[in-house]
Short mmCIF file of C-alpha atoms and ligand atoms in Angstrom, two decimals:
data_model
loop_
_atom_site.label_atom_id
_atom_site.label_comp_id
_atom_site.label_asym_id
_atom_site.label_seq_id
_atom_site.Cartn_x
_atom_site.Cartn_y
_atom_site.Cartn_z
CA MET N 1078 -98.63 289.84 247.53
CA THR N 1079 -97.80 287.26 244.87
CA ASP N 1080 -100.51 286.00 242.49
CA LYS N 1081 -100.60 282.37 243.61
CA GLU N 1082 -99.26 279.97 246.22
CA LYS N 1083 -95.59 279.25 245.59
CA ILE N 1084 -94.50 275.64 245.58
CA ILE N 1085 -90.78 275.10 245.97
CA ALA N 1086 -88.19 272.33 246.06
CA VAL N 1087 -85.07 272.83 248.17
CA LEU N 1088 -82.01 270.86 247.07
CA GLY N 1089 -79.33 270.77 249.76
CA SER N 1090 -82.00 271.53 252.37
CA THR N 1091 -79.80 270.65 255.36
CA GLY N 1092 -77.03 273.08 254.43
CA SER N 1093 -76.53 276.71 255.34
CA VAL N 1094 -78.47 278.16 252.36
CA GLY N 1095 -80.97 275.28 252.35
CA GLN N 1096 -81.94 275.85 255.98
CA GLN N 1097 -82.34 279.56 255.34
CA ALA N 1098 -84.48 278.81 252.27
CA LEU N 1099 -86.76 276.68 254.46
CA ASP N 1100 -86.98 279.46 257.01
CA VAL N 1101 -88.13 281.78 254.21
CA ALA N 1102 -90.68 279.13 253.14
CA LEU N 1103 -92.08 279.01 256.69
CA LYS N 1104 -92.28 282.79 256.99
CA ARG N 1105 -93.65 283.37 253.49
CA GLY N 1106 -95.97 280.37 253.48
CA TYR N 1107 -94.49 278.61 250.43
CA ARG N 1108 -95.43 274.96 250.06
CA VAL N 1109 -92.33 272.74 250.07
CA ASP N 1110 -92.87 269.69 247.86
CA PHE N 1111 -89.38 268.22 247.49
CA LEU N 1112 -86.29 268.20 249.74
CA THR N 1113 -82.83 266.71 249.32
CA ALA N 1114 -79.80 266.10 251.53
CA ASN N 1115 -76.70 263.93 251.50
CA ARG N 1116 -76.18 262.38 254.95
CA ASN N 1117 -77.94 264.53 257.52
CA THR N 1118 -80.91 262.25 258.23
CA HIS N 1119 -81.66 263.91 261.57
CA LEU N 1120 -82.37 267.29 259.98
CA ALA N 1121 -83.99 265.73 256.91
CA GLU N 1122 -86.45 263.92 259.20
CA LYS N 1123 -87.22 267.14 261.06
CA TYR N 1124 -87.96 268.95 257.79
CA VAL N 1125 -90.08 266.12 256.39
CA ARG N 1126 -92.25 266.24 259.52
CA LEU N 1127 -92.46 270.03 259.37
CA PHE N 1128 -93.12 270.54 255.65
CA LYS N 1129 -94.70 267.21 254.63
CA PRO N 1130 -93.15 267.20 251.13
CA SER N 1131 -94.27 264.64 248.51
CA TYR N 1132 -90.63 263.52 248.04
CA VAL N 1133 -87.30 263.60 249.83
CA ALA N 1134 -84.03 262.37 248.27
CA MET N 1135 -80.89 261.33 250.12
CA ALA N 1136 -77.72 261.28 247.98
CA ASP N 1137 -75.95 258.86 250.33
CA GLU N 1138 -77.16 255.23 250.23
CA GLU N 1139 -76.83 254.40 253.93
CA SER N 1140 -78.60 257.62 254.88
CA PHE N 1141 -81.39 256.80 252.42
CA GLY N 1142 -82.02 253.51 254.32
CA ASP N 1143 -81.89 255.29 257.65
CA LEU N 1144 -84.32 258.04 256.62
CA LYS N 1145 -86.73 255.48 255.13
CA VAL N 1146 -87.03 253.84 258.53
CA ARG N 1147 -87.24 257.13 260.42
CA ILE N 1148 -90.14 258.49 258.36
CA SER N 1149 -91.99 255.26 257.51
CA ASP N 1150 -95.08 256.66 259.29
CA THR N 1151 -95.31 259.64 256.89
CA ASP N 1152 -96.65 259.94 253.30
CA THR N 1153 -93.34 261.30 251.98
CA ARG N 1154 -91.63 259.04 249.43
CA VAL N 1155 -87.88 258.61 249.92
CA LEU N 1156 -85.67 258.58 246.80
CA LEU N 1157 -82.08 257.39 246.52
CA GLY N 1158 -78.89 258.96 245.24
CA SER N 1159 -78.23 261.43 242.47
CA GLU N 1160 -80.79 259.57 240.33
CA GLY N 1161 -83.29 260.10 243.15
CA ILE N 1162 -82.59 263.85 243.09
CA THR N 1163 -83.28 264.06 239.34
CA GLU N 1164 -86.36 261.83 239.70
CA GLY N 1165 -87.68 264.12 242.41
CA ILE N 1166 -87.18 267.17 240.16
CA GLU N 1167 -89.11 265.38 237.41
CA ARG N 1168 -91.99 264.42 239.70
CA THR N 1169 -92.38 267.39 242.00
CA ALA N 1170 -95.21 269.89 241.64
CA ALA N 1171 -92.77 272.67 242.63
CA ASP N 1172 -92.58 275.59 240.21
CA THR N 1173 -89.29 276.83 241.69
CA VAL N 1174 -86.23 274.73 242.48
CA VAL N 1175 -83.81 276.28 244.97
CA ASN N 1176 -80.49 274.59 244.26
CA SER N 1177 -78.30 274.91 247.34
CA ILE N 1178 -76.30 271.71 246.94
CA ILE N 1179 -72.57 272.23 247.50
CA GLY N 1180 -70.06 271.58 244.74
CA GLU N 1181 -70.14 269.93 241.35
CA ALA N 1182 -72.87 267.56 242.59
CA GLY N 1183 -75.30 270.45 241.96
CA LEU N 1184 -74.73 270.52 238.20
CA ILE N 1185 -76.96 267.64 237.01
CA PRO N 1186 -79.88 268.81 239.23
CA THR N 1187 -79.47 272.31 237.72
CA LEU N 1188 -79.73 270.90 234.20
CA LYS N 1189 -82.72 268.75 235.13
CA ALA N 1190 -84.59 271.67 236.72
CA LEU N 1191 -84.10 273.71 233.54
CA GLU N 1192 -85.22 270.81 231.33
CA MET N 1193 -88.39 270.58 233.44
CA LYS N 1194 -88.91 274.34 232.80
CA LYS N 1195 -88.82 275.11 236.53
CA ARG N 1196 -87.61 278.46 237.75
CA LEU N 1197 -84.10 277.84 239.06
CA ALA N 1198 -83.22 279.84 242.17
CA LEU N 1199 -79.50 279.17 241.94
CA ALA N 1200 -77.14 279.21 244.92
CA ASN N 1201 -74.98 276.38 243.54
CA LYS N 1202 -72.46 278.56 241.67
CA GLU N 1203 -70.46 275.46 240.72
CA SER N 1204 -73.13 274.64 238.10
CA LEU N 1205 -72.05 277.74 236.19
CA VAL N 1206 -68.35 277.46 236.99
CA VAL N 1207 -68.18 273.87 235.75
CA ALA N 1208 -70.47 274.10 232.73
CA GLY N 1209 -71.62 277.70 232.27
CA HIS N 1210 -72.12 277.47 228.49
CA ILE N 1211 -74.14 274.28 228.78
CA VAL N 1212 -76.30 275.58 231.64
CA MET N 1213 -77.10 278.88 229.89
CA ALA N 1214 -77.83 277.10 226.60
CA LYS N 1215 -80.16 274.69 228.42
CA ALA N 1216 -82.05 277.58 230.03
CA LYS N 1217 -82.49 279.19 226.60
CA GLU N 1218 -83.53 275.94 224.92
CA PHE N 1219 -86.25 275.24 227.50
CA GLY N 1220 -87.23 278.85 228.16
CA ALA N 1221 -86.46 278.39 231.87
CA GLU N 1222 -85.50 281.26 234.20
CA ILE N 1223 -82.37 281.33 236.33
CA ILE N 1224 -82.63 283.78 239.23
CA PRO N 1225 -79.38 284.00 241.21
CA VAL N 1226 -79.40 283.46 244.98
CA ASP N 1227 -75.73 284.28 245.54
CA SER N 1228 -76.01 287.69 247.22
CA GLU N 1229 -73.65 289.47 244.79
CA HIS N 1230 -75.43 288.09 241.74
CA SER N 1231 -78.84 288.84 243.19
CA ALA N 1232 -77.63 292.44 243.64
CA ILE N 1233 -76.32 292.59 240.07
CA PHE N 1234 -79.54 291.04 238.74
CA GLN N 1235 -81.52 293.76 240.52
CA SER N 1236 -79.13 296.55 239.46
CA LEU N 1237 -79.39 295.48 235.81
CA LYS N 1238 -83.04 296.52 235.87
CA SER N 1239 -81.80 300.13 235.61
CA GLY N 1240 -80.30 300.07 232.14
CA LYS N 1241 -79.76 298.18 228.89
CA GLU N 1242 -77.07 295.59 228.24
CA SER N 1243 -75.38 297.95 225.77
CA GLU N 1244 -75.22 300.66 228.48
CA ILE N 1245 -73.20 298.59 231.00
CA LYS N 1246 -69.70 299.91 231.61
CA LYS N 1247 -68.69 297.39 234.26
CA ILE N 1248 -69.89 295.18 237.04
CA ILE N 1249 -68.59 295.94 240.53
CA LEU N 1250 -68.43 292.65 242.40
CA THR N 1251 -68.00 293.26 246.12
CA ALA N 1252 -66.03 290.93 248.40
CA SER N 1253 -65.89 290.94 252.18
CA GLY N 1254 -62.18 290.11 251.94
CA GLY N 1255 -62.64 287.16 254.31
CA PRO N 1256 -60.93 286.67 257.69
CA PHE N 1257 -57.40 287.30 256.34
CA PHE N 1258 -57.87 290.67 254.73
CA GLY N 1259 -54.65 292.71 255.00
CA LYS N 1260 -52.41 289.69 255.67
CA THR N 1261 -49.25 289.11 253.64
CA ARG N 1262 -48.34 285.78 252.05
CA GLU N 1263 -45.84 285.20 254.88
CA GLU N 1264 -48.53 285.79 257.51
CA LEU N 1265 -50.87 283.40 255.69
CA GLU N 1266 -48.29 280.61 256.26
CA LYS N 1267 -49.33 280.53 259.92
CA VAL N 1268 -53.12 280.68 259.79
CA THR N 1269 -55.11 277.76 261.20
CA LEU N 1270 -58.36 276.01 260.29
CA ALA N 1271 -60.15 277.73 263.19
CA ASP N 1272 -58.92 281.15 261.99
CA THR N 1273 -60.17 280.32 258.50
CA LEU N 1274 -63.65 279.30 259.62
CA ALA N 1275 -64.19 282.58 261.50
CA HIS N 1276 -65.70 284.64 258.68
CA PRO N 1277 -66.25 288.30 259.66
CA THR N 1278 -69.72 288.89 258.14
CA TRP N 1279 -71.37 285.72 256.76
CA LYS N 1280 -72.25 282.40 258.43
CA MET N 1281 -71.89 279.81 255.69
CA GLY N 1282 -71.07 276.15 255.02
CA LYS N 1283 -67.42 275.16 255.66
CA LYS N 1284 -66.35 274.75 252.01
CA ILE N 1285 -67.53 278.20 250.91
CA THR N 1286 -66.05 279.70 254.10
CA VAL N 1287 -62.64 278.31 253.10
CA ASP N 1288 -63.17 279.62 249.54
CA SER N 1289 -64.03 283.04 250.96
CA ALA N 1290 -60.76 283.06 252.90
CA THR N 1291 -58.63 282.12 249.84
CA LEU N 1292 -60.80 284.43 247.65
CA MET N 1293 -61.35 281.45 245.33
CA ASN N 1294 -65.03 282.09 246.01
CA LYS N 1295 -64.69 285.54 244.46
CA GLY N 1296 -62.93 284.01 241.47
CA PHE N 1297 -65.83 281.58 241.04
CA GLU N 1298 -68.24 284.49 241.33
CA ILE N 1299 -66.51 286.29 238.45
CA ILE N 1300 -67.10 283.21 236.30
CA GLU N 1301 -70.69 282.90 237.58
CA ALA N 1302 -71.42 286.56 236.74
CA ALA N 1303 -69.78 286.33 233.31
CA TYR N 1304 -72.07 283.45 232.30
CA LEU N 1305 -75.23 284.68 234.02
CA PHE N 1306 -75.10 288.20 232.66
CA GLY N 1307 -73.19 287.63 229.40
CA VAL N 1308 -70.42 290.07 230.38
CA GLY N 1309 -66.71 289.43 229.73
CA ALA N 1310 -64.58 288.77 232.84
CA GLU N 1311 -62.50 291.86 231.98
CA LYS N 1312 -65.60 294.00 232.66
CA ILE N 1313 -65.95 292.65 236.20
CA GLU N 1314 -64.07 294.51 238.91
CA VAL N 1315 -63.66 293.02 242.37
CA VAL N 1316 -63.78 295.56 245.20
CA VAL N 1317 -63.23 294.58 248.82
CA HIS N 1318 -66.02 296.00 250.98
CA ARG N 1319 -65.58 294.88 254.58
CA GLU N 1320 -69.08 295.65 255.86
CA SER N 1321 -70.93 293.45 253.29
CA ILE N 1322 -73.75 295.99 252.93
CA LEU N 1323 -73.36 296.91 249.26
CA HIS N 1324 -73.82 293.45 247.75
CA SER N 1325 -72.56 294.47 244.28
CA ALA N 1326 -73.34 297.10 241.68
CA VAL N 1327 -73.46 297.93 237.99
CA GLU N 1328 -71.72 300.99 236.58
CA TYR N 1329 -73.36 302.36 233.43
CA ILE N 1330 -71.77 304.36 230.60
CA ASP N 1331 -73.07 307.63 232.09
CA ASN N 1332 -70.99 306.74 235.23
CA SER N 1333 -74.09 306.09 237.34
CA VAL N 1334 -73.49 303.28 239.80
CA ILE N 1335 -76.60 301.32 240.73
CA GLY N 1336 -76.21 298.86 243.59
CA GLU N 1337 -78.23 296.88 246.09
CA PHE N 1338 -77.74 297.57 249.80
CA SER N 1339 -79.15 295.47 252.64
CA VAL N 1340 -78.13 293.68 255.80
CA PRO N 1341 -76.07 290.55 255.00
CA ASP N 1342 -78.75 287.85 255.12
CA MET N 1343 -79.12 285.12 252.49
CA ARG N 1344 -82.82 284.80 253.25
CA MET N 1345 -83.41 288.07 251.41
CA CYS N 1346 -81.80 286.63 248.27
CA VAL N 1347 -83.85 283.42 248.47
CA GLN N 1348 -87.05 285.41 248.97
CA TYR N 1349 -86.24 287.67 246.02
CA ALA N 1350 -85.51 284.71 243.72
CA VAL N 1351 -88.74 282.91 244.61
CA ASP N 1352 -91.07 285.94 244.69
CA TYR N 1353 -89.57 287.70 241.64
CA PRO N 1354 -90.87 289.83 239.92
CA HIS N 1355 -92.82 290.78 243.05
CA ARG N 1356 -91.39 292.31 246.20
CA CYS N 1357 -93.09 290.96 249.30
CA ASP N 1358 -93.05 291.61 253.06
CA ALA N 1359 -89.56 291.21 254.51
CA VAL N 1360 -88.36 288.04 256.20
CA CYS N 1361 -85.22 289.68 257.57
CA GLY N 1362 -84.10 292.88 259.26
CA GLU N 1363 -83.89 296.38 257.83
CA LEU N 1364 -80.74 298.33 257.09
CA ASP N 1365 -80.04 301.23 259.44
CA LEU N 1366 -77.64 303.51 257.53
CA ILE N 1367 -77.15 305.85 260.49
CA LYS N 1368 -76.09 303.00 262.75
CA LEU N 1369 -73.80 301.68 260.00
CA SER N 1370 -72.32 305.20 259.60
CA LYS N 1371 -69.47 304.22 257.23
CA MET N 1372 -68.61 301.87 254.42
CA THR N 1373 -65.07 301.06 253.27
CA PHE N 1374 -63.74 299.89 249.88
CA PHE N 1375 -60.32 298.49 248.90
CA ARG N 1376 -58.57 296.84 245.98
CA PRO N 1377 -58.00 293.10 246.56
CA ASP N 1378 -54.41 291.97 247.18
CA THR N 1379 -53.90 289.59 244.27
CA LYS N 1380 -50.31 288.77 245.32
CA ALA N 1381 -51.33 287.28 248.65
CA PHE N 1382 -54.56 285.90 247.15
CA PRO N 1383 -53.74 284.78 243.59
CA LEU N 1384 -56.91 282.77 242.91
CA ILE N 1385 -59.02 285.71 241.70
CA GLU N 1386 -56.61 286.29 238.81
CA LEU N 1387 -56.47 282.55 238.10
CA ALA N 1388 -60.26 282.50 237.70
CA LYS N 1389 -60.04 285.36 235.20
CA GLU N 1390 -57.30 283.47 233.36
CA ALA N 1391 -59.50 280.35 233.28
CA MET N 1392 -62.29 282.37 231.64
CA LYS N 1393 -59.83 283.80 229.11
CA MET N 1394 -58.49 280.34 228.25
CA GLY N 1395 -62.00 278.95 227.98
CA GLY N 1396 -62.66 275.26 227.40
CA ALA N 1397 -63.04 273.29 230.59
CA MET N 1398 -60.49 275.40 232.51
CA PRO N 1399 -63.10 276.83 234.93
CA ALA N 1400 -64.19 273.25 235.67
CA VAL N 1401 -60.56 272.27 236.24
CA LEU N 1402 -60.20 275.17 238.67
CA ASN N 1403 -63.30 274.07 240.56
CA ALA N 1404 -62.24 270.41 240.75
CA ALA N 1405 -58.76 271.29 242.00
CA ASP N 1406 -60.23 273.63 244.60
CA GLU N 1407 -62.79 271.06 245.79
CA VAL N 1408 -59.95 268.60 246.47
CA ALA N 1409 -57.65 271.20 248.06
CA ALA N 1410 -60.36 272.70 250.30
CA GLU N 1411 -61.43 269.25 251.48
CA LYS N 1412 -57.81 268.34 252.33
CA PHE N 1413 -57.44 271.61 254.21
CA LEU N 1414 -60.69 270.98 256.12
CA SER N 1415 -59.36 267.56 257.15
CA GLU N 1416 -56.08 269.23 258.13
CA LYS N 1417 -53.96 267.37 255.57
CA ILE N 1418 -52.57 270.57 254.00
CA LYS N 1419 -51.92 274.14 255.15
CA PHE N 1420 -54.05 277.11 254.17
CA ILE N 1421 -51.35 278.56 251.93
CA GLN N 1422 -51.08 275.25 250.05
CA ILE N 1423 -54.67 275.45 248.77
CA ALA N 1424 -53.65 278.04 246.17
CA ASP N 1425 -50.49 276.04 245.36
CA VAL N 1426 -52.55 272.91 244.63
CA VAL N 1427 -54.99 274.80 242.43
CA GLN N 1428 -52.19 276.58 240.56
CA ASN N 1429 -50.34 273.31 240.00
CA VAL N 1430 -53.38 271.57 238.52
CA PHE N 1431 -54.14 274.61 236.41
CA GLU N 1432 -50.62 274.69 234.97
CA THR N 1433 -50.59 270.93 234.35
CA LEU N 1434 -53.79 271.14 232.30
CA SER N 1435 -53.09 274.50 230.74
CA ASP N 1436 -53.71 273.44 227.12
CA GLY N 1437 -57.23 274.85 227.53
CA CYS N 1438 -59.06 271.50 227.84
CA LYS N 1439 -61.28 271.80 224.77
CA TYR N 1440 -64.60 270.06 225.15
CA SER N 1441 -67.60 269.27 223.02
CA SER N 1442 -69.89 267.65 225.58
CA LEU N 1443 -70.71 267.49 229.27
CA GLU N 1444 -68.96 264.09 229.41
CA ASP N 1445 -65.71 265.75 228.22
CA ILE N 1446 -66.00 268.34 231.00
CA LEU N 1447 -66.61 265.66 233.62
CA SER N 1448 -63.59 263.76 232.34
CA PHE N 1449 -61.38 266.89 232.74
CA ASP N 1450 -62.91 267.31 236.20
CA LYS N 1451 -61.81 263.75 237.05
CA SER N 1452 -58.27 264.30 235.71
CA ALA N 1453 -57.97 267.55 237.67
CA ARG N 1454 -58.98 265.76 240.88
CA GLU N 1455 -56.39 263.02 240.28
CA ILE N 1456 -53.63 265.55 239.57
CA ALA N 1457 -54.56 267.47 242.74
CA GLU N 1458 -54.53 264.28 244.87
CA ASN N 1459 -51.12 263.25 243.48
CA TYR N 1460 -49.65 266.71 244.01
CA ILE N 1461 -50.89 266.74 247.62
CA LEU N 1462 -49.28 263.34 248.25
CA LYS N 1463 -45.92 264.88 247.35
CA LEU N 1464 -46.34 267.87 249.67
CA LYS N 1465 -44.67 267.80 253.07
P1 NDP Z 2109 -73.40 273.46 252.99
O1 NDP Z 2109 -72.17 272.66 253.02
O2 NDP Z 2109 -73.82 274.16 254.22
O3 NDP Z 2109 -74.64 272.53 252.51
C1 NDP Z 2109 -74.54 271.71 251.40
C2 NDP Z 2109 -75.82 270.94 251.17
O4 NDP Z 2109 -75.59 270.04 250.07
C3 NDP Z 2109 -76.25 270.05 252.34
O5 NDP Z 2109 -77.65 269.92 252.34
C4 NDP Z 2109 -75.60 268.70 252.01
O6 NDP Z 2109 -76.25 267.60 252.62
C5 NDP Z 2109 -75.79 268.67 250.50
N1 NDP Z 2109 -74.81 267.83 249.82
C6 NDP Z 2109 -73.49 267.66 250.12
N2 NDP Z 2109 -72.90 266.81 249.25
C7 NDP Z 2109 -73.87 266.41 248.40
C8 NDP Z 2109 -73.91 265.50 247.30
N3 NDP Z 2109 -72.80 264.83 246.91
N4 NDP Z 2109 -75.07 265.32 246.65
C9 NDP Z 2109 -76.19 265.98 247.04
N5 NDP Z 2109 -76.23 266.83 248.08
C10 NDP Z 2109 -75.08 267.05 248.75
O7 NDP Z 2109 -73.24 274.48 251.77
P2 NDP Z 2109 -73.75 276.00 251.68
O8 NDP Z 2109 -75.20 276.07 252.00
O9 NDP Z 2109 -72.81 276.88 252.36
O10 NDP Z 2109 -73.55 276.28 250.11
C11 NDP Z 2109 -74.40 275.69 249.14
C12 NDP Z 2109 -74.17 276.38 247.80
O11 NDP Z 2109 -74.58 277.73 247.90
C13 NDP Z 2109 -72.70 276.41 247.35
O12 NDP Z 2109 -72.64 276.30 245.97
C14 NDP Z 2109 -72.23 277.79 247.78
O13 NDP Z 2109 -71.17 278.27 246.96
C15 NDP Z 2109 -73.50 278.60 247.55
N6 NDP Z 2109 -73.61 279.79 248.38
C16 NDP Z 2109 -73.61 279.69 249.73
C17 NDP Z 2109 -73.76 280.80 250.55
C18 NDP Z 2109 -73.86 280.70 252.04
O14 NDP Z 2109 -74.15 281.70 252.69
N7 NDP Z 2109 -73.65 279.54 252.62
C19 NDP Z 2109 -73.84 282.15 249.95
C20 NDP Z 2109 -73.88 282.14 248.52
C21 NDP Z 2109 -73.76 281.00 247.76
P3 NDP Z 2109 -75.82 267.10 254.12
O15 NDP Z 2109 -76.15 268.22 255.05
O16 NDP Z 2109 -76.67 265.90 254.33
O17 NDP Z 2109 -74.36 266.81 254.04
#
């Protein structure tokens, strides 16, 4: 049992992680005081009626108006836009903010939650990819905790309890390999959107499902781990593990490998991040090792899937290069999801933007990073216009 009632805010509550976070809240009896969404007023209304939060914010203006009408009979105050999301973080009584917004839009809410000294249960990896130094410095300045929700990082966080920082040999970051594991570059020419969205082990939002298929997601996770745990990217090894049971591990200097094993279920990671340092009654199923019977491990194919190496390169180059990578990928993935480009072209777009801005993009402020982000998006859009 935890010491007191948990009060949480769920940003991106209508998404894949957000909905699972609310399921955990129901099962664990957390009070939900603040919710956000972008356009999904139907689900936002359902959650307002179910959880009776003090505040709900809609990022999209039209949806804000719609939700206001829908829930005018409730006591929940509706806030507008990205300013509304930060206002909600300022006002809410929540002690933990689960940030499950998708994309770069999650960065400012991350910074605000840390400034308000809330515990940040972080699913929005883009916060760290775009501005890792700034986010970690903010957490330190305000003495705020960041507990990762991404399953791999939750596993690493837990595995790091077994040794000291100076005793870490490497981090083993597992990857499911996505739906196209084993395919050559030539075979990837022919894959469709439907093939891409059929992930073998995880049910996730569409953008991260595309990133899992290109392995860009794993590249982002290298950057996320490097910032979160203060480990150089060269000490992070990606290992493809098709069953998604070992969620990642830490190898220590005595060659012990400490990992976290469980069924693939994001609710466990949300529960851990909110209840930490306690372990509480499970909200999801148990792992049956006998039924599982075997686990397989492979090296990733970085020729067919070049984006893992590009992420490492971005970390080596430093500056705003990880943010550039993220911006280019956000544009490319969106164009692929709207069937404007082919799967194989996602990596081409990202590589092109990366090479165009390869002077390292030195920055001294968040504004500089956001300006590189904007340039990267423009370069990506222009490059896509020229593609057949
Ligand atoms: P989804 O696309 O399923 O959900 C995204 C959420 O963000 C929705 O609530 C959406 O609102 C909201 N949103 C979209 N655009 C904006 C915006 N501009 N401003 C504010 N809110 C916005 O994403 P996922 O749940 O899959 O992923 C969320 C984050 O968690 C990502 O960073 C992802 O990398 C990470 N993650 C996801 C995992 C998963 O299993 N899905 C696993 C590990 C990490 P609306 O519904 O109204 O559009």
